[in-house]
Amino acid sequence: KTAYIDCMFGVSGDMMLGALVSCGLPIETLKEELSKLHVHGFNLSAETVVHSGITATHVDVHTEHQHEHRHLSHITHIIESSALSDKIKINAVKIFTRLAEAEAKVHGTTPDKIHFHEVGALDAIVDVVGTCIGIEWFGIERIISTPIHFGTGTVKCAHGILPVPVPAVVELTTGFPVVRTTIEGEISTPTGTAILTTLASSFGPCGEMKIETSGYGAGTKIREGMPNVLRLSIGTDPVNYNNDDVTIIETNIDDMNPEIFGFVSEKLLCEGAKDVF
């Protein structure tokens, strides 16, 4: 099963959650699974919104401590000590580890010393783990995404005024295809970018795909004449073939006794040749 993520208007953790719920992930199932984290102080709500004529789902994470600082070790402990499945734990820890490594490189320190600020807040943990829950619930085995899109301008964060894209996002997308747009403001957040660059196997066209369901996850900002949404399509490849590669060795044989061909063919087949002629 394949998920194709169209993030031409950006990507964030809440947009990923909203797209999964829009595709059919029950919000109650999401809440039930997130309760296995054994952390308190948050609640989820989902509402239908309209962006530039497109109906989308916005999932809001209500938290009591919006900007509580956490280290990678704290977040890893929360995830690994939970009652979630091993696959969800592994994916979530990979995402936060990648995020910590990017932040550490930007700030000239090590991942274990990074204070996550907004990224380490409870809502980001819910976004990341919730996305991993949705991927497992749908049985998604492969994720393909469009290139990650950047906005322009500046953004205010815990470190002050930073250029868009922020340094952590630039670091996270090193080696990945990106598109710079003229959209004002931050459209791809560190959390959303970390999710995609960790879980997506490729970036570009999805090729042939039989779509089973699709949905839209909405961001919080309203942009005039431009939908602030992420589109998620889930489906299957029409036909799955087992592929194999072979090497063909050719030579011209001149003036050889034909009786030897049988002996040579038998020896080559015994050595592992697929065919001899």
CSV table of C-alpha atoms in Angstrom, one decimal:
chain,number,residue,atom,x,y,z
A,1,LYS,CA,0.0,0.0,0.0
A,2,THR,CA,1.3,3.4,-1.0
A,3,ALA,CA,0.7,6.9,0.3
A,4,TYR,CA,1.4,9.9,-2.0
A,5,ILE,CA,1.8,13.2,-0.3
A,6,ASP,CA,1.3,16.4,-2.3
A,7,CYS,CA,2.9,19.2,-0.2
A,8,MET,CA,3.1,21.9,-2.8
A,9,PHE,CA,1.6,24.3,-0.3
A,10,GLY,CA,3.8,23.1,2.6
A,11,VAL,CA,3.8,20.5,5.3
A,12,SER,CA,3.5,20.5,9.1
A,13,GLY,CA,2.7,18.0,11.8
A,14,ASP,CA,-0.9,19.1,12.1
A,15,MET,CA,-1.4,19.0,8.4
A,16,MET,CA,-0.2,15.4,8.3
A,17,LEU,CA,-2.6,14.5,11.1
A,18,GLY,CA,-5.5,16.3,9.4
A,19,ALA,CA,-4.9,14.5,6.1
A,20,LEU,CA,-4.8,11.1,7.8
A,21,VAL,CA,-8.1,11.9,9.6
A,22,SER,CA,-9.6,13.2,6.3
A,23,CYS,CA,-8.7,10.0,4.6
A,24,GLY,CA,-10.6,8.0,7.2
A,25,LEU,CA,-8.5,7.6,10.4
A,26,PRO,CA,-11.1,7.8,13.2
A,27,ILE,CA,-10.3,10.6,15.6
A,28,GLU,CA,-11.3,8.4,18.5
A,29,THR,CA,-8.9,5.7,17.4
A,30,LEU,CA,-6.1,8.3,17.2
A,31,LYS,CA,-7.0,9.4,20.8
A,32,GLU,CA,-7.0,5.9,22.0
A,33,GLU,CA,-3.6,5.1,20.6
A,34,LEU,CA,-2.1,8.3,21.8
A,35,SER,CA,-3.3,7.5,25.3
A,36,LYS,CA,-0.7,4.7,25.2
A,37,LEU,CA,2.0,7.4,25.5
A,38,HIS,CA,1.0,7.7,29.2
A,39,VAL,CA,1.4,11.5,29.1
A,40,HIS,CA,-1.2,14.0,30.1
A,41,GLY,CA,-2.0,17.6,29.4
A,42,PHE,CA,-3.3,17.4,25.8
A,43,ASN,CA,-6.5,16.9,24.0
A,44,LEU,CA,-7.4,16.5,20.3
A,45,SER,CA,-10.2,17.9,18.3
A,46,ALA,CA,-10.9,17.7,14.5
A,47,GLU,CA,-13.0,20.1,12.5
A,48,THR,CA,-13.9,20.6,8.8
A,49,VAL,CA,-12.6,23.8,7.3
A,50,VAL,CA,-12.6,25.3,3.8
A,51,HIS,CA,-9.5,26.7,2.2
A,52,SER,CA,-9.9,28.4,-1.2
A,53,GLY,CA,-12.9,26.1,-1.9
A,54,ILE,CA,-11.2,22.9,-0.8
A,55,THR,CA,-12.8,21.1,2.2
A,56,ALA,CA,-10.1,19.9,4.5
A,57,THR,CA,-9.7,18.6,8.1
A,58,HIS,CA,-7.8,20.5,10.8
A,59,VAL,CA,-6.7,18.6,13.8
A,60,ASP,CA,-5.9,20.8,16.8
A,61,VAL,CA,-3.7,19.7,19.6
A,62,HIS,CA,-4.8,21.5,22.8
A,63,THR,CA,-2.0,21.5,25.4
A,64,GLU,CA,-1.5,22.8,28.9
A,65,HIS,CA,2.2,23.4,28.5
A,66,GLN,CA,2.7,24.6,24.9
A,67,HIS,CA,6.4,25.4,25.2
A,68,GLU,CA,7.8,23.0,27.6
A,69,HIS,CA,11.5,22.3,26.8
A,70,ARG,CA,12.6,18.7,26.3
A,71,HIS,CA,15.8,16.9,25.3
A,72,LEU,CA,15.9,14.0,22.8
A,73,SER,CA,16.5,11.5,25.7
A,74,HIS,CA,13.2,12.7,27.4
A,75,ILE,CA,11.2,12.4,24.2
A,76,THR,CA,12.8,9.0,23.4
A,77,HIS,CA,11.9,7.7,26.9
A,78,ILE,CA,8.3,8.8,26.5
A,79,ILE,CA,7.9,7.0,23.2
A,80,GLU,CA,9.9,3.8,24.0
A,81,SER,CA,8.2,3.3,27.4
A,82,SER,CA,4.7,3.6,25.9
A,83,ALA,CA,2.4,0.7,25.0
A,84,LEU,CA,2.5,1.6,21.3
A,85,SER,CA,3.6,-1.0,18.7
A,86,ASP,CA,7.3,-1.4,17.9
A,87,LYS,CA,6.9,0.0,14.4
A,88,ILE,CA,5.3,3.2,15.7
A,89,LYS,CA,8.0,3.6,18.3
A,90,ILE,CA,10.8,3.0,15.8
A,91,ASN,CA,9.5,5.5,13.3
A,92,ALA,CA,8.7,8.2,15.9
A,93,VAL,CA,12.2,7.9,17.5
A,94,LYS,CA,13.8,8.1,14.0
A,95,ILE,CA,11.9,11.3,13.2
A,96,PHE,CA,12.9,13.0,16.5
A,97,THR,CA,16.5,11.8,16.2
A,98,ARG,CA,16.8,13.2,12.7
A,99,LEU,CA,15.3,16.5,13.9
A,100,ALA,CA,17.8,16.6,16.9
A,101,GLU,CA,20.7,16.0,14.6
A,102,ALA,CA,19.7,18.8,12.2
A,103,GLU,CA,19.2,21.2,15.1
A,104,ALA,CA,22.5,20.2,16.6
A,105,LYS,CA,24.4,20.8,13.4
A,106,VAL,CA,22.8,24.2,13.0
A,107,HIS,CA,23.6,25.3,16.6
A,108,GLY,CA,27.1,23.7,16.7
A,109,THR,CA,26.4,21.2,19.4
A,110,THR,CA,25.4,17.5,19.9
A,111,PRO,CA,21.9,16.0,19.5
A,112,ASP,CA,21.7,15.1,23.2
A,113,LYS,CA,22.2,18.7,24.3
A,114,ILE,CA,19.5,20.2,22.1
A,115,HIS,CA,16.6,21.9,23.8
A,116,PHE,CA,13.7,21.3,21.4
A,117,HIS,CA,11.7,24.5,22.4
A,118,GLU,CA,8.6,24.5,20.1
A,119,VAL,CA,9.6,21.3,18.4
A,120,GLY,CA,9.8,19.4,21.7
A,121,ALA,CA,6.5,20.7,23.0
A,122,LEU,CA,3.8,18.2,23.7
A,123,ASP,CA,1.9,19.1,20.5
A,124,ALA,CA,4.9,18.2,18.3
A,125,ILE,CA,5.2,14.8,20.1
A,126,VAL,CA,1.5,14.2,19.4
A,127,ASP,CA,1.9,15.3,15.7
A,128,VAL,CA,4.8,12.9,15.1
A,129,VAL,CA,3.5,9.9,17.0
A,130,GLY,CA,0.0,10.5,15.7
A,131,THR,CA,1.3,10.5,12.1
A,132,CYS,CA,3.1,7.2,12.8
A,133,ILE,CA,-0.1,5.8,14.3
A,134,GLY,CA,-2.1,6.7,11.1
A,135,ILE,CA,0.5,5.2,8.8
A,136,GLU,CA,0.3,1.9,10.7
A,137,TRP,CA,-3.5,2.0,10.9
A,138,PHE,CA,-3.8,2.3,7.1
A,139,GLY,CA,-1.2,-0.4,6.5
A,140,ILE,CA,0.9,2.0,4.5
A,141,GLU,CA,4.1,0.3,3.3
A,142,ARG,CA,5.6,3.0,1.1
A,143,ILE,CA,5.5,6.8,1.1
A,144,ILE,CA,6.2,9.0,-1.9
A,145,SER,CA,6.1,12.8,-1.7
A,146,THR,CA,6.4,15.7,-4.0
A,147,PRO,CA,9.5,17.8,-3.5
A,148,ILE,CA,9.4,19.9,-0.3
A,149,HIS,CA,8.3,23.5,-0.9
A,150,PHE,CA,9.7,26.5,0.8
A,151,GLY,CA,8.2,29.9,1.5
A,152,THR,CA,9.9,33.2,1.7
A,153,GLY,CA,10.4,36.1,4.1
A,154,THR,CA,11.1,35.7,7.9
A,155,VAL,CA,9.6,34.0,10.9
A,156,LYS,CA,9.7,34.7,14.6
A,157,CYS,CA,10.7,31.7,16.8
A,158,ALA,CA,12.4,31.0,20.1
A,159,HIS,CA,15.8,32.1,18.7
A,160,GLY,CA,14.4,35.4,17.4
A,161,ILE,CA,13.8,36.4,13.8
A,162,LEU,CA,15.0,33.8,11.3
A,163,PRO,CA,14.9,33.6,7.5
A,164,VAL,CA,12.5,31.3,5.7
A,165,PRO,CA,13.2,28.5,5.4
A,166,VAL,CA,14.6,28.3,8.9
A,167,PRO,CA,18.1,26.7,9.2
A,168,ALA,CA,16.8,23.4,10.6
A,169,VAL,CA,14.6,22.9,7.6
A,170,VAL,CA,17.5,23.7,5.2
A,171,GLU,CA,19.6,21.1,7.1
A,172,LEU,CA,16.8,18.5,7.1
A,173,THR,CA,16.3,18.9,3.3
A,174,THR,CA,20.0,18.6,2.4
A,175,GLY,CA,20.2,16.0,-0.3
A,176,PHE,CA,16.4,16.1,-1.0
A,177,PRO,CA,14.6,17.9,-3.9
A,178,VAL,CA,13.1,21.2,-2.9
A,179,VAL,CA,11.1,24.0,-4.5
A,180,ARG,CA,11.4,27.7,-3.5
A,181,THR,CA,8.1,29.5,-3.9
A,182,THR,CA,7.0,33.1,-3.5
A,183,ILE,CA,4.5,32.2,-0.7
A,184,GLU,CA,5.1,34.6,2.2
A,185,GLY,CA,6.0,32.9,5.5
A,186,GLU,CA,7.0,29.5,6.7
A,187,ILE,CA,5.0,26.8,4.9
A,188,SER,CA,7.2,23.7,5.7
A,189,THR,CA,7.9,23.4,9.4
A,190,PRO,CA,10.8,21.4,11.0
A,191,THR,CA,8.4,18.8,12.4
A,192,GLY,CA,6.6,18.3,9.0
A,193,THR,CA,9.9,18.3,7.1
A,194,ALA,CA,11.4,15.8,9.5
A,195,ILE,CA,8.5,13.4,9.1
A,196,LEU,CA,8.7,13.5,5.3
A,197,THR,CA,12.5,13.2,5.0
A,198,THR,CA,12.5,10.3,7.5
A,199,LEU,CA,9.6,8.2,6.2
A,200,ALA,CA,9.3,9.0,2.5
A,201,SER,CA,11.2,6.6,0.2
A,202,SER,CA,11.2,8.9,-2.8
A,203,PHE,CA,10.3,12.4,-3.9
A,204,GLY,CA,8.7,13.0,-7.3
A,205,PRO,CA,5.8,11.5,-9.4
A,206,CYS,CA,4.1,8.5,-7.8
A,207,GLY,CA,3.7,6.8,-11.2
A,208,GLU,CA,0.8,4.4,-11.7
A,209,MET,CA,-1.4,4.0,-8.7
A,210,LYS,CA,-4.9,2.9,-7.9
A,211,ILE,CA,-6.2,5.4,-5.4
A,212,GLU,CA,-8.5,4.0,-2.7
A,213,THR,CA,-9.0,7.2,-0.6
A,214,SER,CA,-7.7,10.8,-0.5
A,215,GLY,CA,-8.0,13.6,1.9
A,216,TYR,CA,-6.7,17.1,2.8
A,217,GLY,CA,-5.1,18.3,6.0
A,218,ALA,CA,-5.4,22.0,6.7
A,219,GLY,CA,-2.9,24.3,8.3
A,220,THR,CA,-3.9,27.2,10.6
A,221,LYS,CA,-3.0,30.2,8.4
A,222,ILE,CA,-5.5,31.5,5.9
A,223,ARG,CA,-3.9,32.6,2.6
A,224,GLU,CA,-5.9,34.7,0.1
A,225,GLY,CA,-6.5,32.8,-3.0
A,226,MET,CA,-4.3,29.9,-2.0
A,227,PRO,CA,-5.3,26.7,-0.1
A,228,ASN,CA,-3.1,26.0,3.0
A,229,VAL,CA,-3.6,22.3,2.7
A,230,LEU,CA,-1.7,19.1,2.2
A,231,ARG,CA,-3.2,16.4,0.0
A,232,LEU,CA,-2.8,12.7,0.9
A,233,SER,CA,-3.7,9.9,-1.5
A,234,ILE,CA,-3.6,6.3,-0.3
A,235,GLY,CA,-3.8,3.3,-2.7
A,236,THR,CA,-2.1,0.4,-4.2
A,237,ASP,CA,0.1,-0.4,-7.2
A,238,PRO,CA,-2.1,-2.0,-10.0
A,239,VAL,CA,0.3,-4.9,-10.4
A,240,ASN,CA,3.3,-5.9,-8.2
A,241,TYR,CA,6.0,-7.8,-10.2
A,242,ASN,CA,9.0,-9.5,-8.8
A,243,ASN,CA,11.9,-7.9,-10.7
A,244,ASP,CA,15.3,-9.5,-11.4
A,245,ASP,CA,18.4,-8.4,-13.4
A,246,VAL,CA,20.5,-10.6,-15.6
A,247,THR,CA,23.9,-10.2,-17.2
A,248,ILE,CA,24.2,-11.3,-20.9
A,249,ILE,CA,27.7,-12.5,-22.0
A,250,GLU,CA,28.1,-12.8,-25.8
A,251,THR,CA,31.0,-14.0,-27.9
A,252,ASN,CA,31.5,-15.1,-31.5
A,253,ILE,CA,32.8,-18.6,-32.0
A,254,ASP,CA,34.6,-19.5,-35.2
A,255,ASP,CA,35.8,-22.9,-36.4
A,256,MET,CA,35.0,-25.0,-33.3
A,257,ASN,CA,33.9,-28.6,-33.3
A,258,PRO,CA,30.1,-28.5,-32.8
A,259,GLU,CA,30.3,-31.6,-30.5
A,260,ILE,CA,31.9,-29.4,-27.9
A,261,PHE,CA,28.9,-27.1,-27.6
A,262,GLY,CA,26.9,-29.6,-25.6
A,263,PHE,CA,29.7,-30.0,-23.1
A,264,VAL,CA,30.3,-26.2,-22.7
A,265,SER,CA,26.5,-25.6,-22.3
A,266,GLU,CA,26.3,-28.2,-19.5
A,267,LYS,CA,29.2,-26.8,-17.7
A,268,LEU,CA,27.9,-23.2,-17.9
A,269,LEU,CA,24.4,-24.3,-16.6
A,270,CYS,CA,26.1,-26.1,-13.7
A,271,GLU,CA,28.0,-22.9,-12.9
A,272,GLY,CA,24.7,-21.0,-12.5
A,273,ALA,CA,23.9,-19.6,-16.0
A,274,LYS,CA,20.2,-19.0,-16.5
A,275,ASP,CA,20.3,-20.1,-20.2
A,276,VAL,CA,22.9,-21.0,-22.8
A,277,PHE,CA,22.4,-20.7,-26.6
